[in-house]
Short mmCIF file of N, CA and C in Angstrom, two decimals:
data_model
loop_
_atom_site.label_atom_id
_atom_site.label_comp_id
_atom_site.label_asym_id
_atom_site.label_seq_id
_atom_site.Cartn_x
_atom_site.Cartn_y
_atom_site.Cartn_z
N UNK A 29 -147.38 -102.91 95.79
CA UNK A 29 -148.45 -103.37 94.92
C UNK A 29 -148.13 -102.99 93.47
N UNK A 30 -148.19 -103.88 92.68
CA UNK A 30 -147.56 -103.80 90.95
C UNK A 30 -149.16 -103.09 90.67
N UNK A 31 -149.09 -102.45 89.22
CA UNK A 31 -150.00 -101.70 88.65
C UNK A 31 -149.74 -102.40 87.34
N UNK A 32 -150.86 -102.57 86.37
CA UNK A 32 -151.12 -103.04 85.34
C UNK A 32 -150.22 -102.77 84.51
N UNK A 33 -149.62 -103.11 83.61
CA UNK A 33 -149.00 -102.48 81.94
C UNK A 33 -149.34 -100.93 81.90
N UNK A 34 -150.96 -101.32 81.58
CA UNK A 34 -151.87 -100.10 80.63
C UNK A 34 -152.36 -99.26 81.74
N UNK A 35 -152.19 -98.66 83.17
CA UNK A 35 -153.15 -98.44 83.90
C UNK A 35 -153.36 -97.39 83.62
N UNK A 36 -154.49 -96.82 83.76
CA UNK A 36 -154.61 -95.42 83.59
C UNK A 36 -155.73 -94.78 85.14
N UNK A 37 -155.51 -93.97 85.23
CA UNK A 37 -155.69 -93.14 86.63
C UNK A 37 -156.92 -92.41 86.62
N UNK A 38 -157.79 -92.11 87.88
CA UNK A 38 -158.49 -91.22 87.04
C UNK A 38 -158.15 -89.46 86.62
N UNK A 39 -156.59 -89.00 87.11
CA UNK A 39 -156.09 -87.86 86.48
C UNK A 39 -156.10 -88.18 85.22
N UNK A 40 -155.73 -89.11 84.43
CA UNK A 40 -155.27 -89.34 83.17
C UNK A 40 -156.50 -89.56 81.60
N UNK A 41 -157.70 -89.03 82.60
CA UNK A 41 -158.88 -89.87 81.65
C UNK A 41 -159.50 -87.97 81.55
N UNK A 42 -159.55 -88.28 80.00
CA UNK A 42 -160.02 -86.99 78.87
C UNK A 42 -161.17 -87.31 78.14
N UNK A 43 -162.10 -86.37 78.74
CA UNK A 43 -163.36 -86.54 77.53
C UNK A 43 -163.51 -85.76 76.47
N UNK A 44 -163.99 -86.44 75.36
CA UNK A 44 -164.10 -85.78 74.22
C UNK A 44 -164.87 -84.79 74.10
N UNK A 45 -164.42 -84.37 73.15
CA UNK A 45 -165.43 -82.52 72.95
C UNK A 45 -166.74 -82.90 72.59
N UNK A 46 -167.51 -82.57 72.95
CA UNK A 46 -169.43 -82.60 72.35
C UNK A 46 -169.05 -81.04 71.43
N UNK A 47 -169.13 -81.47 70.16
CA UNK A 47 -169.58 -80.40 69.04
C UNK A 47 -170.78 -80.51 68.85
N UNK A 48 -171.57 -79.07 69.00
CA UNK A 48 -172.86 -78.18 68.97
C UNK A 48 -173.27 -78.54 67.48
N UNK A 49 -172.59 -78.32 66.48
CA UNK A 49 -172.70 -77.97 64.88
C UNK A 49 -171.67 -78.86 64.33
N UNK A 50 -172.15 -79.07 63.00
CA UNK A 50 -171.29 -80.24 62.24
C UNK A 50 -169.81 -79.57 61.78
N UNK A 51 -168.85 -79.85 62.12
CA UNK A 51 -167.42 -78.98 61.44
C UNK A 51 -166.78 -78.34 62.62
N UNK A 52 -167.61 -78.27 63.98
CA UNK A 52 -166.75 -77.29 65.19
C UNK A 52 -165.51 -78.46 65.30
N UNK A 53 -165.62 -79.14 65.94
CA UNK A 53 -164.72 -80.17 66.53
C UNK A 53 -164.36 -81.70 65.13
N UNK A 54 -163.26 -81.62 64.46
CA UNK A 54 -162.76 -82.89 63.47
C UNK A 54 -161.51 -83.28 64.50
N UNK A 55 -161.75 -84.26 64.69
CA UNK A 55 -160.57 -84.94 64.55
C UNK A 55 -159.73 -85.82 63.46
N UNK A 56 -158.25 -85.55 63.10
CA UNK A 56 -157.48 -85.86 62.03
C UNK A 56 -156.62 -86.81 62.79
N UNK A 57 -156.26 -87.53 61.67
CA UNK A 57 -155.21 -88.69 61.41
C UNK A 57 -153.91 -89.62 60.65
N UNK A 58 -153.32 -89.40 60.59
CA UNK A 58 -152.26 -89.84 59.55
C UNK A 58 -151.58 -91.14 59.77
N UNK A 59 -151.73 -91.89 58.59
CA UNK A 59 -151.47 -93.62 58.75
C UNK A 59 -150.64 -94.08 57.70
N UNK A 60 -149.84 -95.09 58.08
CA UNK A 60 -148.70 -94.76 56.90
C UNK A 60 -148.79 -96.89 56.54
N UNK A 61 -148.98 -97.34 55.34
CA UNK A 61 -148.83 -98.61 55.43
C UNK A 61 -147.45 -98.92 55.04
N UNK A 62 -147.58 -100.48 55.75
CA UNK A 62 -146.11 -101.18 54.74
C UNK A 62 -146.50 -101.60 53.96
N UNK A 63 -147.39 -102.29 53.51
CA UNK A 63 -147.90 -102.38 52.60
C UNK A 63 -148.87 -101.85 51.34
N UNK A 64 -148.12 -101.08 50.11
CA UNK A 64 -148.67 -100.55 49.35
C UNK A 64 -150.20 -101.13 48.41
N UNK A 65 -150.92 -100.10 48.64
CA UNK A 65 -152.78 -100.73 48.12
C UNK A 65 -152.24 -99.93 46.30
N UNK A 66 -153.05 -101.10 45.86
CA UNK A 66 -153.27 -100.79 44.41
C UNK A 66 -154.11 -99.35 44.51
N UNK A 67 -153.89 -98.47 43.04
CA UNK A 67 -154.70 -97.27 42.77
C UNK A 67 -156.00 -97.83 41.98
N UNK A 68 -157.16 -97.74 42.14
CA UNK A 68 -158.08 -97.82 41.36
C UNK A 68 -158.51 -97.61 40.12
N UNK A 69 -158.64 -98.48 38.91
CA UNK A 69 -158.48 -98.10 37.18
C UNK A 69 -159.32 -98.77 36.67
N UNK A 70 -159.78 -97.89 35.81
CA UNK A 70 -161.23 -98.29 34.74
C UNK A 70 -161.07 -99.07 33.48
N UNK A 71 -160.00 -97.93 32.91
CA UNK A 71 -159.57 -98.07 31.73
C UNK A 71 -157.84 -97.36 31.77
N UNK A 72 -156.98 -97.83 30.13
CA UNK A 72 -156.19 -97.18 30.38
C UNK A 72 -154.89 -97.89 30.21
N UNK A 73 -153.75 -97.20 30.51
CA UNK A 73 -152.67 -98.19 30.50
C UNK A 73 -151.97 -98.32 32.07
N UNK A 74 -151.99 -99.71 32.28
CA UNK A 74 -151.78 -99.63 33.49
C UNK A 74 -150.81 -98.91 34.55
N UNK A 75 -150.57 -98.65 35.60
CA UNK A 75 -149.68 -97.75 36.31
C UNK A 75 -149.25 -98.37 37.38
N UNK A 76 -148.12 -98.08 37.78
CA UNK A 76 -147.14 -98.41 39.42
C UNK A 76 -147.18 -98.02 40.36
N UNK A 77 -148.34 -96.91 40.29
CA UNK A 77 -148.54 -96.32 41.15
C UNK A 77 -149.11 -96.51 42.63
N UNK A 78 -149.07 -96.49 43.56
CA UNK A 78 -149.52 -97.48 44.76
C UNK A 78 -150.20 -96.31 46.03
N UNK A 79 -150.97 -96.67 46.61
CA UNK A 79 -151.20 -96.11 47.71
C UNK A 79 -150.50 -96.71 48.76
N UNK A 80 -149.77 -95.57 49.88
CA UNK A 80 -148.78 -95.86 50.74
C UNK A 80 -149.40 -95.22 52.26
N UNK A 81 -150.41 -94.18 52.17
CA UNK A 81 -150.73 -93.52 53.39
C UNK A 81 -152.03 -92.84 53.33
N UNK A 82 -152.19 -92.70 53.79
CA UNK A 82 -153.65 -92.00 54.50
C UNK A 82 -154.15 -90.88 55.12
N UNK A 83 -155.20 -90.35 55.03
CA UNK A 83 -155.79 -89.51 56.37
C UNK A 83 -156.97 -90.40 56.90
N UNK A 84 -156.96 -89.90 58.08
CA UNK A 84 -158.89 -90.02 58.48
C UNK A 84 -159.13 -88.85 59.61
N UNK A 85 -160.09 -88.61 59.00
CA UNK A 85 -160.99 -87.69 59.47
C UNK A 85 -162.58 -88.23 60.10
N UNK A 86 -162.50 -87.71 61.39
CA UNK A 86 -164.23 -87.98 61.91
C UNK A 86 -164.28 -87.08 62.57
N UNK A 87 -165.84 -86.22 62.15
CA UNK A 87 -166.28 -85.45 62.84
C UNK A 87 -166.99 -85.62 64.02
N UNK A 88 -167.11 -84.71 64.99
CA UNK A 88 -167.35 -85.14 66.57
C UNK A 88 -169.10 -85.24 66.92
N UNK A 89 -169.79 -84.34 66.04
CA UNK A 89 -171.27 -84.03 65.91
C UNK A 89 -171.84 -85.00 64.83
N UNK A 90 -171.15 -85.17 63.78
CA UNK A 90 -172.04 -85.84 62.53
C UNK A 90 -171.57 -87.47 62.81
N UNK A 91 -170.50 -87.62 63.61
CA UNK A 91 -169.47 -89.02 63.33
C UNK A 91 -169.38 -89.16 61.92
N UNK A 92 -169.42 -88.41 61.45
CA UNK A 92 -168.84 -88.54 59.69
C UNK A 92 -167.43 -89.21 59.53
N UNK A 93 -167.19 -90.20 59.38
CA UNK A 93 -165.53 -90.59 59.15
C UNK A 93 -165.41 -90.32 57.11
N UNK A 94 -163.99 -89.86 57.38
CA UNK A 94 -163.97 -89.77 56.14
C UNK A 94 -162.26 -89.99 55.91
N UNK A 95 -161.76 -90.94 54.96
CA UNK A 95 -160.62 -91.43 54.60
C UNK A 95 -160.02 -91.05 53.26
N UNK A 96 -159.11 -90.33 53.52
CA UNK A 96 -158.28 -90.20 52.19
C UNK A 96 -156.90 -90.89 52.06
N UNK A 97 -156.87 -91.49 50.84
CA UNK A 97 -155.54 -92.24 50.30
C UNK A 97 -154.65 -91.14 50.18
N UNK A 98 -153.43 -91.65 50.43
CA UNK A 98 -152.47 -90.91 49.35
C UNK A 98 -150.53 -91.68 48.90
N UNK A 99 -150.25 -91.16 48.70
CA UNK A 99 -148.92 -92.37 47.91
C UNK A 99 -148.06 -92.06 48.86
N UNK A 100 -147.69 -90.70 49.70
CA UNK A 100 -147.21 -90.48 50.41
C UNK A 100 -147.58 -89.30 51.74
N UNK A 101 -146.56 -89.33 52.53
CA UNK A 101 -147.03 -88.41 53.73
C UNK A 101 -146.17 -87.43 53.90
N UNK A 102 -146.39 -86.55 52.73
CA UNK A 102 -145.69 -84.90 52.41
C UNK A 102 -146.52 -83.86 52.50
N UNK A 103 -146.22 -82.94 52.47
CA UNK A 103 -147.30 -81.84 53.12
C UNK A 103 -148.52 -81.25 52.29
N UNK A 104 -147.73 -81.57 50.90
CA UNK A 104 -148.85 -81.06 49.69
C UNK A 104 -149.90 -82.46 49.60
N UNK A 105 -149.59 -83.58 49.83
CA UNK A 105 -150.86 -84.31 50.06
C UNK A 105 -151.67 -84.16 51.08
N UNK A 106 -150.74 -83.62 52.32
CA UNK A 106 -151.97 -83.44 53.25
C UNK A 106 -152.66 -82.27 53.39
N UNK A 107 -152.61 -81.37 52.21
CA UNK A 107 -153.08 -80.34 52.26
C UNK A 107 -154.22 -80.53 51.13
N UNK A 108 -154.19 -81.38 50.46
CA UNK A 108 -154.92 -81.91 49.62
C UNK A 108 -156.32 -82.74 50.37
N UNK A 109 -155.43 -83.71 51.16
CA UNK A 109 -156.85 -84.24 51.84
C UNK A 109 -157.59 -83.24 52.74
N UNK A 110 -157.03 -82.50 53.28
CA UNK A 110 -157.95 -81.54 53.94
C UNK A 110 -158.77 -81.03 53.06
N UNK A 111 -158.44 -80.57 52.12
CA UNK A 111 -159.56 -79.83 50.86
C UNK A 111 -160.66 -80.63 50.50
N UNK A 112 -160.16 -81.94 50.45
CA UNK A 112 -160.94 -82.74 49.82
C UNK A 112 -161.82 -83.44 50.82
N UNK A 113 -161.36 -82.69 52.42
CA UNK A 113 -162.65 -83.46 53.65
C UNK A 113 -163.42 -82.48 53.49
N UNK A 114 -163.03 -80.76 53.14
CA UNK A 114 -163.66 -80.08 53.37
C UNK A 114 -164.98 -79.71 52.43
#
């Protein structure tokens, strides 16, 4: 008997954490495009600068999603978006 592509079992099935309080349980993410997003500008002289990657963050109690840009996926940006979920 063949089994699906995708099957999944019921050993293989994980439930998510129920967080009590807002901040116990985040889940993080890192996303990388091929395609670079323009940076956002008011005023100014224009720049080359491009957004290339991402975080996302959602919390497990609040479902708070929260997305940060960034140009690349090096460690000092992702230490940045963490600051900036926190």
């Amino acid at each position: 008997m063949k089994k699906p592509y995708r099957f999944k079992g019921e050993k293989n099935k994980r439930q998510i954490k129920t967080a009590s309080r807002p901040g116990e349980c985040v889940s993080v993410d890192h996303l990388e495009s091929s395609q670079a997003g323009f940076v956002a500008q008011m005023k100014g002289k224009l720049t080359k600068q491009r957004y290339k990657a991402g975080m996302v963050f959602v919390d497990h109690f609040s479902r708070l999603r929260y997305i940060h840009l960034m140009s690349s996926l090096t460690s000092n940006e992702t230490v940045e978006g963490k600051i900036a979920f926190e």
